[in-house]
Short mmCIF file of C-alpha atoms (C1' of nucleotides) in Angstrom, two decimals:
data_model
loop_
_atom_site.label_atom_id
_atom_site.label_comp_id
_atom_site.label_asym_id
_atom_site.label_seq_id
_atom_site.Cartn_x
_atom_site.Cartn_y
_atom_site.Cartn_z
CA MET A 1 -8.91 13.65 13.37
CA LEU A 2 -5.90 15.37 12.13
CA ASP A 3 -2.25 15.94 13.19
CA ILE A 4 -2.36 18.91 15.31
CA LYS A 5 1.19 18.74 14.42
CA LEU A 6 0.03 19.51 10.83
CA LEU A 7 -1.86 22.96 12.05
CA ARG A 8 1.34 24.46 13.32
CA GLN A 9 4.14 23.68 10.53
CA HIS A 10 2.03 22.59 7.92
CA ASN A 11 -1.29 24.82 7.96
CA ASP A 12 -1.13 25.61 5.08
CA ILE A 13 -1.65 22.45 3.88
CA ILE A 14 -4.99 22.56 5.81
CA LYS A 15 -6.65 25.51 4.01
CA LYS A 16 -5.59 24.07 1.29
CA ALA A 17 -8.10 21.11 1.12
CA LEU A 18 -10.94 22.99 2.56
CA ALA A 19 -10.92 25.69 0.06
CA ASP A 20 -10.67 22.40 -2.12
CA ARG A 21 -13.58 20.64 -0.39
CA GLY A 22 -15.37 23.63 -0.35
CA GLU A 23 -15.37 24.00 3.19
CA ASP A 24 -15.50 27.73 5.76
CA PHE A 25 -13.44 27.11 8.23
CA ASP A 26 -11.55 29.68 10.55
CA ILE A 27 -8.14 28.32 10.56
CA LYS A 28 -6.84 31.42 12.76
CA THR A 29 -9.00 30.83 16.42
CA LEU A 30 -7.20 27.20 16.85
CA GLN A 31 -3.72 28.57 15.91
CA VAL A 32 -4.23 31.20 18.93
CA ILE A 33 -6.19 28.77 21.80
CA ASP A 34 -3.15 25.94 20.20
CA GLU A 35 -0.72 28.49 21.40
CA LYS A 36 -2.00 29.97 24.63
CA HIS A 37 -2.24 26.03 25.47
CA ARG A 38 1.13 25.60 24.80
CA SER A 39 2.49 28.65 27.13
CA ILE A 40 0.59 27.60 29.48
CA LEU A 41 1.56 23.89 29.43
CA SER A 42 4.84 24.47 29.84
CA GLU A 43 4.50 27.83 32.50
CA LEU A 44 1.79 24.37 34.87
CA GLU A 45 5.30 21.62 33.63
CA ALA A 46 7.58 23.72 35.63
CA LEU A 47 5.28 23.91 38.52
CA ARG A 48 5.06 20.62 38.75
CA TYR A 49 8.72 20.11 38.56
CA ARG A 50 9.32 21.69 41.69
CA LYS A 51 5.84 20.80 43.14
CA ASN A 52 7.64 17.16 42.40
CA LYS A 53 11.61 17.33 43.47
CA ALA A 54 9.71 19.39 47.28
CA SER A 55 7.78 16.28 47.59
CA GLU A 56 10.85 14.22 46.99
CA GLN A 57 12.52 16.24 49.67
CA VAL A 58 10.02 15.93 52.29
CA ALA A 59 9.69 12.48 51.97
CA GLN A 60 13.23 12.49 53.01
CA MET A 61 13.37 14.58 55.65
CA LYS A 62 10.81 13.13 57.89
CA LYS A 63 12.43 9.97 57.36
CA LYS A 64 15.29 11.24 59.18
CA GLY A 65 12.63 13.07 61.41
CA GLU A 66 13.34 16.33 60.07
CA ASN A 67 10.99 19.39 59.92
CA ALA A 68 9.78 20.06 57.20
CA ASP A 69 7.28 22.52 57.73
CA ASP A 70 8.86 25.51 55.56
CA ILE A 71 8.15 23.59 52.25
CA VAL A 72 5.00 22.15 52.82
CA SER A 73 3.42 25.69 54.06
CA GLU A 74 5.46 26.32 50.58
CA MET A 75 4.30 23.85 47.71
CA LYS A 76 0.79 25.02 49.19
CA SER A 77 0.81 27.87 47.33
CA VAL A 78 2.42 25.86 44.58
CA SER A 79 -0.11 23.45 44.31
CA ASP A 80 -2.79 26.51 44.09
CA LYS A 81 -1.13 27.91 41.14
CA ILE A 82 -1.06 24.12 39.64
CA LYS A 83 -4.55 23.13 39.87
CA ILE A 84 -5.52 27.23 38.75
CA LEU A 85 -2.91 26.43 35.91
CA ASN A 86 -4.59 22.46 35.35
CA ASP A 87 -7.94 23.72 35.09
CA GLU A 88 -6.93 26.78 32.34
CA LEU A 89 -5.51 23.89 30.85
CA SER A 90 -8.38 21.22 30.07
CA ASP A 91 -9.97 23.98 28.90
CA SER A 92 -7.69 25.11 25.89
CA ASP A 93 -7.53 21.36 25.39
CA ALA A 94 -11.44 20.35 25.40
CA THR A 95 -11.31 23.08 22.72
CA ILE A 96 -8.92 22.61 20.68
CA HIS A 97 -9.93 19.01 21.11
CA GLN A 98 -14.03 20.29 19.80
CA ILE A 99 -12.12 22.33 17.15
CA LEU A 100 -10.08 18.74 15.85
CA LEU A 101 -13.29 17.30 16.18
CA ASN A 102 -14.84 19.50 13.24
CA LEU A 103 -12.45 19.81 10.44
CA PRO A 104 -12.34 17.32 7.89
CA ASN A 105 -9.99 14.63 6.62
CA ILE A 106 -6.89 15.97 3.78
CA PRO A 107 -7.79 14.73 0.22
CA HIS A 108 -5.29 12.71 -1.39
CA GLY A 109 -3.22 14.08 -3.85
CA SER A 110 -4.70 11.78 -6.44
CA VAL A 111 -8.40 12.75 -5.32
CA PRO A 112 -9.68 15.35 -8.86
CA ILE A 113 -10.39 18.64 -7.46
CA GLY A 114 -13.95 19.32 -8.31
CA LYS A 115 -17.24 21.13 -6.86
CA ASP A 116 -19.71 18.42 -6.43
CA SER A 117 -20.76 14.60 -7.55
CA SER A 118 -21.76 15.92 -11.48
CA GLN A 119 -17.59 16.96 -11.47
CA ASN A 120 -16.67 12.41 -10.21
CA PRO A 121 -14.70 10.80 -13.22
CA ILE A 122 -15.52 7.60 -13.98
CA VAL A 123 -12.66 4.88 -14.21
CA LYS A 124 -14.34 1.75 -15.73
CA LYS A 125 -17.68 1.28 -16.66
CA VAL A 126 -18.19 -1.99 -16.80
CA GLY A 127 -20.26 -5.39 -18.10
CA SER A 128 -22.85 -4.48 -21.38
CA ILE A 129 -26.59 -3.67 -20.49
CA PRO A 130 -28.28 -5.44 -22.62
CA ARG A 131 -31.00 -4.26 -25.50
CA VAL A 132 -34.40 -5.53 -25.20
CA ASP A 133 -37.57 -5.40 -26.87
CA PHE A 134 -40.00 -4.03 -24.47
CA GLU A 135 -40.33 -1.35 -21.42
CA GLN A 136 -37.99 -2.38 -18.39
CA LYS A 137 -40.03 -1.57 -15.60
CA PRO A 138 -38.72 0.50 -12.04
CA HIS A 139 -38.17 -2.16 -8.51
CA TRP A 140 -41.27 -0.84 -7.27
CA ASP A 141 -43.66 -1.63 -10.54
CA LEU A 142 -41.92 -5.07 -10.42
CA GLY A 143 -42.13 -5.26 -6.18
CA GLU A 144 -45.71 -4.62 -6.33
CA LYS A 145 -46.66 -7.52 -9.29
CA LEU A 146 -44.71 -9.69 -6.99
CA ASN A 147 -46.28 -8.73 -4.37
CA ILE A 148 -42.52 -9.61 -2.82
CA PHE A 149 -42.88 -6.71 -1.26
CA ASP A 150 -45.38 -4.20 0.68
CA PHE A 151 -44.63 -0.76 1.67
CA GLU A 152 -47.64 0.64 2.42
CA ARG A 153 -48.24 -2.13 5.37
CA ALA A 154 -44.26 -0.78 6.51
CA ALA A 155 -45.89 2.35 6.63
CA LYS A 156 -48.66 0.99 8.72
CA ILE A 157 -46.48 -0.88 11.42
CA THR A 158 -44.05 2.21 11.41
CA GLY A 159 -43.85 4.94 9.29
CA ALA A 160 -42.00 5.97 5.60
CA ARG A 161 -39.60 4.56 4.29
CA PHE A 162 -39.68 1.02 5.98
CA PRO A 163 -39.10 -1.61 4.01
CA LEU A 164 -41.67 -5.18 5.00
CA TYR A 165 -40.65 -7.64 2.16
CA ILE A 166 -42.94 -10.84 1.72
CA GLY A 167 -42.27 -13.92 0.63
CA ALA A 168 -39.44 -14.80 -2.27
CA GLY A 169 -38.47 -10.87 -1.66
CA ALA A 170 -37.37 -11.69 2.09
CA LYS A 171 -35.63 -15.12 0.79
CA LEU A 172 -34.13 -13.35 -2.27
CA GLU A 173 -32.73 -10.38 -0.18
CA ARG A 174 -31.62 -13.39 3.16
CA ALA A 175 -30.06 -15.70 -0.02
CA LEU A 176 -27.46 -11.99 -0.70
CA ILE A 177 -26.55 -11.41 2.15
CA ASN A 178 -25.44 -15.15 2.28
CA TYR A 179 -23.97 -14.90 -1.08
CA MET A 180 -21.90 -11.92 -0.09
CA LEU A 181 -20.57 -12.73 3.31
CA ASP A 182 -19.92 -16.18 1.97
CA LEU A 183 -17.80 -14.54 -1.39
CA HIS A 184 -15.92 -12.30 0.83
CA THR A 185 -15.03 -14.85 3.94
CA THR A 186 -14.14 -17.77 1.58
CA GLN A 187 -12.76 -15.58 -1.85
CA HIS A 188 -11.51 -12.48 -0.80
CA GLY A 189 -9.74 -13.63 3.40
CA TYR A 190 -12.10 -11.68 5.75
CA THR A 191 -13.42 -12.77 9.04
CA GLU A 192 -17.52 -12.50 9.19
CA VAL A 193 -18.33 -10.84 13.10
CA LEU A 194 -21.81 -9.76 14.06
CA PRO A 195 -21.79 -6.98 15.80
CA PRO A 196 -24.12 -4.42 18.05
CA PHE A 197 -26.69 -2.18 16.51
CA MET A 198 -26.44 0.16 18.54
CA VAL A 199 -22.81 2.17 19.59
CA ASN A 200 -22.32 4.69 22.40
CA ARG A 201 -21.36 8.45 21.30
CA LEU A 202 -17.61 7.67 21.86
CA SER A 203 -17.68 5.01 18.90
CA MET A 204 -19.74 7.18 16.71
CA THR A 205 -16.99 10.44 17.03
CA ASN A 206 -14.14 7.46 16.39
CA THR A 207 -15.81 7.17 13.19
CA GLY A 208 -16.65 10.78 12.30
CA GLN A 209 -20.83 10.67 12.20
CA LEU A 210 -20.99 12.66 15.32
CA PRO A 211 -20.35 15.49 16.38
CA LYS A 212 -20.58 16.79 13.13
CA PHE A 213 -23.62 14.99 11.52
CA LYS A 214 -26.19 13.57 14.55
CA GLU A 215 -29.19 15.06 12.46
CA ASP A 216 -28.85 11.91 10.49
CA LEU A 217 -28.00 9.46 12.96
CA PHE A 218 -30.74 7.86 15.24
CA LYS A 219 -30.42 7.37 18.97
CA ILE A 220 -32.49 5.46 21.25
CA ASP A 221 -34.06 8.00 23.72
CA GLY A 222 -33.38 7.53 27.46
CA TRP A 223 -29.67 6.31 26.57
CA ASP A 224 -26.93 7.94 25.15
CA TYR A 225 -27.04 5.33 22.39
CA PHE A 226 -27.02 5.47 18.36
CA MET A 227 -28.01 3.18 16.07
CA ILE A 228 -25.56 2.60 13.73
CA PRO A 229 -25.84 3.58 9.80
CA THR A 230 -23.30 1.50 9.17
CA ALA A 231 -21.68 -0.99 10.07
CA GLU A 232 -18.46 0.81 9.53
CA VAL A 233 -18.89 2.31 13.60
CA PRO A 234 -19.25 -0.87 15.16
CA VAL A 235 -16.29 -3.08 12.98
CA THR A 236 -13.50 -0.34 13.10
CA ASN A 237 -14.52 -0.02 16.55
CA ILE A 238 -13.78 -3.58 17.67
CA HIS A 239 -10.48 -2.05 17.81
CA GLN A 240 -10.45 1.17 19.29
CA ASP A 241 -7.66 2.15 22.04
CA GLU A 242 -5.57 -0.94 21.26
CA ILE A 243 -1.93 -1.49 20.21
CA LEU A 244 -1.73 -3.71 17.09
CA ASP A 245 0.60 -6.33 16.72
CA GLU A 246 2.33 -6.02 13.41
CA ASP A 247 2.09 -9.43 12.23
CA ALA A 248 -1.98 -9.15 12.71
CA LEU A 249 -2.06 -6.57 9.66
CA PRO A 250 -4.12 -6.37 7.42
CA ILE A 251 -7.02 -7.54 9.96
CA LEU A 252 -9.71 -7.92 7.17
CA TYR A 253 -13.47 -7.68 8.44
CA THR A 254 -17.00 -8.68 6.95
CA ALA A 255 -20.39 -8.49 8.62
CA TYR A 256 -23.59 -8.12 7.87
CA THR A 257 -25.76 -5.35 9.11
CA PRO A 258 -28.78 -3.40 9.49
CA CYS A 259 -28.18 0.10 8.16
CA PHE A 260 -30.14 3.52 9.69
CA ARG A 261 -30.44 6.71 8.72
CA SER A 262 -32.98 9.79 9.57
CA GLU A 263 -31.95 11.06 5.77
CA ALA A 264 -32.48 14.34 7.05
CA GLY A 265 -32.78 17.16 3.90
CA SER A 266 -33.93 14.33 1.76
CA TYR A 267 -37.89 14.72 1.56
CA GLY A 268 -39.07 13.95 -1.68
CA LYS A 269 -36.21 12.16 -2.74
CA ASP A 270 -36.59 8.79 -4.42
CA THR A 271 -39.33 8.10 -2.04
CA ARG A 272 -40.50 5.06 -4.30
CA GLY A 273 -38.78 1.93 -4.04
CA LEU A 274 -35.73 0.66 -2.14
CA ILE A 275 -33.52 3.62 -2.57
CA ARG A 276 -33.87 5.54 0.54
CA GLN A 277 -34.86 4.23 3.14
CA HIS A 278 -34.11 4.53 6.91
CA GLN A 279 -33.84 0.93 7.44
CA PHE A 280 -31.20 -1.07 4.78
CA ASN A 281 -29.06 -4.22 5.26
CA LYS A 282 -25.72 -3.62 4.29
CA VAL A 283 -22.85 -5.97 3.05
CA GLU A 284 -19.12 -3.84 4.85
CA LEU A 285 -15.13 -4.52 4.40
CA VAL A 286 -13.17 -3.32 6.88
CA LYS A 287 -9.82 -3.34 7.04
CA PHE A 288 -7.39 -2.21 9.35
CA THR A 289 -3.91 -1.40 7.52
CA ARG A 290 0.15 -0.51 7.95
CA PRO A 291 0.16 3.09 6.65
CA GLU A 292 2.39 2.77 3.73
CA SER A 293 0.08 -0.35 1.78
CA SER A 294 -3.76 0.89 2.43
CA TYR A 295 -4.18 2.65 -1.16
CA GLU A 296 -3.16 -1.27 -2.24
CA GLU A 297 -5.49 -2.61 -0.28
CA LEU A 298 -7.99 0.42 -0.68
CA GLU A 299 -7.15 -0.75 -4.62
CA LYS A 300 -8.12 -5.02 -3.63
CA LEU A 301 -11.14 -3.51 -1.47
CA LEU A 302 -12.70 -1.78 -4.25
CA ASN A 303 -11.93 -5.28 -6.63
CA ASP A 304 -13.72 -7.47 -3.59
CA ALA A 305 -16.42 -5.19 -3.34
CA GLU A 306 -17.08 -5.47 -8.00
CA ALA A 307 -17.04 -9.65 -7.71
CA VAL A 308 -20.10 -8.99 -6.65
CA LEU A 309 -21.51 -7.28 -9.37
CA LYS A 310 -19.97 -9.02 -11.51
CA ASN A 311 -21.02 -12.42 -9.94
CA LEU A 312 -24.79 -11.63 -10.75
CA GLU A 313 -23.53 -10.32 -12.84
CA LEU A 314 -24.78 -6.94 -13.39
CA PRO A 315 -23.29 -3.46 -15.15
CA TYR A 316 -22.00 -1.22 -13.07
CA GLN A 317 -19.30 1.65 -12.99
CA VAL A 318 -17.14 3.15 -10.81
CA VAL A 319 -16.46 7.04 -10.35
CA THR A 320 -13.16 8.53 -8.34
CA LEU A 321 -15.45 11.06 -5.30
CA CYS A 322 -14.24 15.02 -6.61
CA THR A 323 -13.06 16.75 -3.32
CA GLY A 324 -15.87 18.42 -3.05
CA ASP A 325 -18.35 15.35 -2.79
CA LEU A 326 -15.99 13.33 -0.32
CA GLY A 327 -17.02 12.16 2.44
CA PHE A 328 -16.01 14.04 5.86
CA SER A 329 -13.73 11.49 7.34
CA ALA A 330 -12.42 10.27 4.15
CA ALA A 331 -9.07 11.12 2.27
CA LYS A 332 -10.06 9.68 -0.97
CA THR A 333 -13.80 7.60 -1.99
CA TYR A 334 -14.20 5.30 -4.86
CA ASP A 335 -18.18 5.43 -5.56
CA ILE A 336 -19.56 1.72 -7.33
CA GLU A 337 -23.16 2.35 -9.83
CA VAL A 338 -25.19 -0.02 -10.65
CA TRP A 339 -27.21 0.05 -13.41
CA MET A 340 -30.68 -0.01 -12.91
CA PRO A 341 -33.31 0.24 -16.49
CA GLY A 342 -36.61 0.89 -14.85
CA GLN A 343 -34.61 3.88 -13.77
CA HIS A 344 -32.23 5.13 -17.28
CA VAL A 345 -30.02 5.60 -14.06
CA TYR A 346 -26.65 4.26 -12.22
CA ARG A 347 -27.57 4.12 -8.27
CA GLU A 348 -24.61 4.06 -6.05
CA ILE A 349 -24.73 0.85 -5.05
CA SER A 350 -21.11 0.52 -2.49
CA SER A 351 -18.57 3.61 -1.63
CA CYS A 352 -15.40 2.81 -1.03
CA SER A 353 -13.07 4.61 1.30
CA ASN A 354 -9.05 4.89 2.71
CA PHE A 355 -9.75 6.67 6.20
CA GLU A 356 -5.93 6.98 6.04
CA ASP A 357 -5.07 8.47 10.02
CA PHE A 358 -7.78 10.18 10.56
CA GLN A 359 -10.71 7.09 11.97
CA ALA A 360 -7.00 5.60 13.94
CA ARG A 361 -6.40 9.28 15.79
CA ARG A 362 -9.39 9.87 16.97
CA ALA A 363 -10.48 5.84 17.94
CA ASN A 364 -6.91 5.43 18.88
CA ILE A 365 -5.88 1.95 16.95
CA ARG A 366 -2.31 1.51 17.07
CA PHE A 367 0.57 -1.02 15.87
CA LYS A 368 3.51 -2.22 16.95
CA GLU A 369 6.45 -2.83 14.77
CA LYS A 370 9.01 -5.26 16.01
CA GLY A 371 12.50 -4.31 17.59
CA LYS A 372 11.29 0.01 17.28
CA LYS A 373 10.27 2.33 19.82
CA GLY A 374 7.12 3.82 19.91
CA THR A 375 4.05 2.50 17.81
CA LYS A 376 1.95 3.85 14.40
CA LEU A 377 -1.41 4.72 13.56
CA VAL A 378 -2.85 2.34 11.58
CA HIS A 379 -4.79 3.63 8.28
CA THR A 380 -8.40 2.35 8.24
CA LEU A 381 -10.64 1.47 4.87
CA ASN A 382 -13.98 0.43 4.48
CA GLY A 383 -16.10 0.02 1.89
CA SER A 384 -20.37 -1.84 1.18
CA GLY A 385 -19.89 -5.72 0.13
CA LEU A 386 -22.83 -4.27 -1.05
CA ALA A 387 -25.86 -2.65 -0.71
CA VAL A 388 -27.80 -5.55 -0.16
CA GLY A 389 -31.47 -3.47 -0.96
CA ARG A 390 -30.13 -1.41 -4.09
CA THR A 391 -29.04 -5.07 -5.14
CA LEU A 392 -32.02 -6.38 -5.20
CA ALA A 393 -33.80 -3.46 -6.19
CA ALA A 394 -31.21 -4.09 -8.93
CA LEU A 395 -31.97 -7.55 -9.79
CA LEU A 396 -35.64 -7.15 -10.41
CA GLU A 397 -34.55 -4.01 -12.94
CA ASN A 398 -31.92 -6.53 -14.86
CA PHE A 399 -32.98 -9.52 -15.13
CA GLN A 400 -36.65 -8.48 -15.93
CA GLN A 401 -38.43 -10.63 -17.78
CA PRO A 402 -41.20 -9.32 -20.43
CA ASP A 403 -44.41 -11.10 -19.05
CA GLY A 404 -43.54 -8.98 -15.41
CA SER A 405 -41.52 -12.75 -14.04
CA VAL A 406 -37.88 -12.21 -12.72
CA VAL A 407 -34.73 -14.52 -13.56
CA ILE A 408 -32.55 -15.09 -10.52
CA PRO A 409 -28.47 -15.22 -10.95
CA LYS A 410 -26.96 -18.95 -11.44
CA VAL A 411 -24.85 -18.32 -7.97
CA LEU A 412 -28.08 -16.72 -5.62
CA ARG A 413 -30.10 -20.13 -6.79
CA PRO A 414 -28.01 -22.44 -4.46
CA TYR A 415 -29.48 -19.82 -1.83
CA MET A 416 -33.14 -19.38 -2.69
CA ASN A 417 -33.78 -23.82 -2.90
CA GLY A 418 -32.90 -23.90 -6.51
CA MET A 419 -35.28 -21.14 -7.46
CA ASP A 420 -34.83 -20.06 -10.84
CA LYS A 421 -37.59 -17.15 -11.27
CA ILE A 422 -39.48 -14.93 -9.03
CA GLN A 423 -43.87 -15.50 -11.37
CA PRO A 424 -45.56 -12.97 -10.68
"C1'" G B 1 -34.09 -5.51 40.42
"C1'" G B 2 -31.27 -7.35 44.78
"C1'" A B 3 -26.40 -8.40 46.82
"C1'" G B 4 -21.11 -9.55 46.58
"C1'" A B 5 -16.89 -8.92 43.68
"C1'" G B 6 -13.10 -6.78 40.87
"C1'" A B 7 -10.29 -2.87 36.53
"C1'" U B 8 -2.61 -1.53 37.07
"C1'" G B 9 2.50 -2.49 30.92
"C1'" G B 10 2.19 -7.00 24.53
"C1'" C B 11 -0.70 -9.89 27.89
"C1'" C B 12 -1.31 -12.07 33.50
"C1'" G B 13 -0.16 -10.29 38.08
"C1'" A B 14 2.20 -8.23 43.19
"C1'" G B 15 1.30 -3.52 45.71
"C1'" U B 16 -4.87 -0.25 48.93
"C1'" U B 17 -0.50 0.76 57.29
"C1'" G B 18 -0.45 7.17 51.96
"C1'" G B 19 6.43 8.88 50.46
"C1'" C B 20 12.64 6.83 45.67
"C1'" U B 21 6.69 2.14 42.31
"C1'" G B 22 5.76 4.38 36.22
"C1'" A B 23 4.42 -0.22 39.45
"C1'" A B 24 7.83 -6.87 41.86
"C1'" G B 25 7.24 -11.56 39.41
"C1'" G B 26 5.75 -14.43 35.12
"C1'" C B 27 4.82 -14.98 29.78
"C1'" A B 28 5.19 -13.02 25.73
"C1'" C B 29 9.39 -10.61 22.44
"C1'" U B 30 14.70 -8.26 21.37
"C1'" C B 31 19.49 -8.50 21.41
"C1'" G B 32 23.88 -11.62 23.11
"C1'" C B 33 26.03 -16.12 25.35
"C1'" C B 34 25.68 -21.58 25.28
"C1'" U B 35 24.33 -26.17 23.21
"C1'" G B 36 25.03 -31.94 16.44
"C1'" C B 37 19.70 -29.88 15.08
"C1'" U B 38 14.93 -28.25 18.04
"C1'" A B 39 13.84 -27.66 23.04
"C1'" A B 40 16.06 -25.82 27.29
"C1'" G B 41 19.89 -22.63 29.95
"C1'" C B 42 22.53 -18.00 31.23
"C1'" G B 43 23.25 -12.62 30.52
"C1'" A B 44 21.26 -7.50 28.84
"C1'" G B 45 16.99 -4.55 27.21
"C1'" U B 46 11.38 -4.25 26.61
"C1'" A B 47 5.36 0.88 28.62
"C1'" A B 48 2.31 4.86 26.47
"C1'" G B 49 1.61 9.65 25.19
"C1'" U B 50 4.12 14.31 25.10
"C1'" G B 51 8.03 18.12 25.44
"C1'" G B 52 13.20 19.76 25.60
"C1'" U B 53 18.02 18.09 23.92
"C1'" G B 54 21.25 15.70 20.06
"C1'" A B 55 23.18 13.69 13.38
"C1'" A B 56 21.29 9.59 16.20
"C1'" A B 57 22.57 5.63 19.83
"C1'" G B 58 21.37 8.89 24.42
"C1'" C B 59 20.19 11.90 28.29
"C1'" U B 60 16.16 14.69 30.10
"C1'" G B 61 10.95 17.47 32.00
"C1'" C B 62 5.72 16.11 32.36
"C1'" U B 63 1.52 13.13 32.36
"C1'" U B 64 -1.33 8.27 32.91
"C1'" C B 65 -2.60 2.63 37.54
"C1'" G B 66 -11.15 2.49 34.58
"C1'" A B 67 -13.68 7.61 33.75
"C1'" G B 68 -14.00 12.30 36.83
"C1'" G B 69 -13.65 14.42 40.97
"C1'" G B 70 -12.34 15.64 46.82
"C1'" U B 71 -9.07 14.74 50.85
"C1'" U B 72 -2.82 16.41 51.06
"C1'" C B 73 2.96 19.76 51.23
"C1'" G B 74 2.55 14.29 48.73
"C1'" A B 75 -2.51 9.70 45.67
"C1'" A B 76 -2.09 3.30 42.95
"C1'" U B 77 -3.14 3.34 47.66
"C1'" C B 78 -7.15 7.13 51.18
"C1'" C B 79 -12.85 9.52 50.65
"C1'" C B 80 -17.17 10.57 47.02
"C1'" U B 81 -19.67 10.06 41.82
"C1'" C B 82 -19.73 7.00 37.12
"C1'" U B 83 -18.54 3.45 33.49
"C1'" C B 84 -17.38 -1.93 32.92
"C1'" U B 85 -16.13 -6.70 33.95
"C1'" C B 86 -17.29 -10.95 36.80
"C1'" U B 87 -19.92 -13.81 40.83
"C1'" C B 88 -24.71 -15.09 43.15
"C1'" C B 89 -30.22 -14.52 43.45
"C1'" G B 90 -35.01 -13.08 40.94
"C1'" C B 91 -36.18 -11.80 35.94
"C1'" C B 92 -36.83 -12.69 30.88
"C1'" A B 93 -35.79 -14.47 24.98
#
RNA sequence: GGAGAGAUGGCCGAGUUGGCUGAAGGCACUCGCCUGCUAAGCGAGUAAGUGGUGAAAGCUGCUUCGAGGGUUCGAAUCCCUCUCUCUCCGCCA
């Protein structure tokens, strides 16, 4: 959510941000309602002042045993007026709030302006793509041969786009989760959390999934609960409505959760393999920081996610999302894309974003500076560290051997009971 | 699912015969004093949000005692609904 003061004082900034994002949004309505809102408010405050003074007076008169009937009857009508204005005020307040909830964040100054993902500049490429003298297969072919996952049976259990891992596949998925969590907690300073996998409407609204993107979510029938599309939602909401101690910042959490996405509008896209599922596993990194250090922390967050790929010896590239491709809540986002030799493409495997105070304002997450009055909003950040299913797919494609076996990267072997290869 | 108790400031915790209670007391924190050091002690200060005024310190209006509604001139206090927490019973991984 944006600060309404920004609308009053610098609406040109908002207009530019919306234009850069390619959004068609009418700010004028908001301005008109806001003006009316403030005029009602000042009238209402004057009446409330009178009411407060009068009831003080009544209290004193009654104490002395005097008759206060005149004031009482006058205040009756004032109270009625207050009630009417109060209703008007809460109407306009609700309207303003709804509009603000639908306004996206303002891109950071360093974000390149562009229309869509084709205009995301590449920041760097890491790791070399080895030359091999055999045809590398996509992971779905490999997985079938190795008998480590089974989408047909998963479809029988649930439907399309659900994974069923078997044997070494299930173990490898679990090994990746454990390896990532261990790396982030022991090497990068994150605290592990295991949050609820369903959240309520407010939590979804706080991080920005609602109200605009409800069609992307799975909702629980009969409850106002939603399956989480990412651990970002429950983990960011840990500190919902809190005033944090400045000494506690930055706060770093890592969490493994399954993620549930309806993938509405992606029918026919990435239908094969592990790339686009309704349920997938992810290890997430979440930070709460002071405003002045959030961009420094974004770079560190990116490094922490990259470390996983480096240690797994997977080649990847990093891109900066341009304004047209930037997510609703984000001010700046780096995507990490891993090389998939079986498909000859780079695939997104992590997305690292700084939301600045956009989520913090919605979720009311603040911190207090010692010796200073008032509070400030924290900045929130998060990134995948990493998407586990896609990592497993990348491992299969990158480490496949001509005989169809797949070599397990060294760092994962302790998590696989020493297994160094998956054989067909 | 049944019965009961509760939700107050950064934290703990008073206040429920309605009226200087935005809220006692404690802890924590800040500043000052004191004390070889530390600890203790003494004094002062410290909720948030939002508006006005001011260069600033400050002064000042309004709102907020889980959420929403009601009674009343006036509600942390009375009534209703909801949410959450805790205890006991039942059921259960």
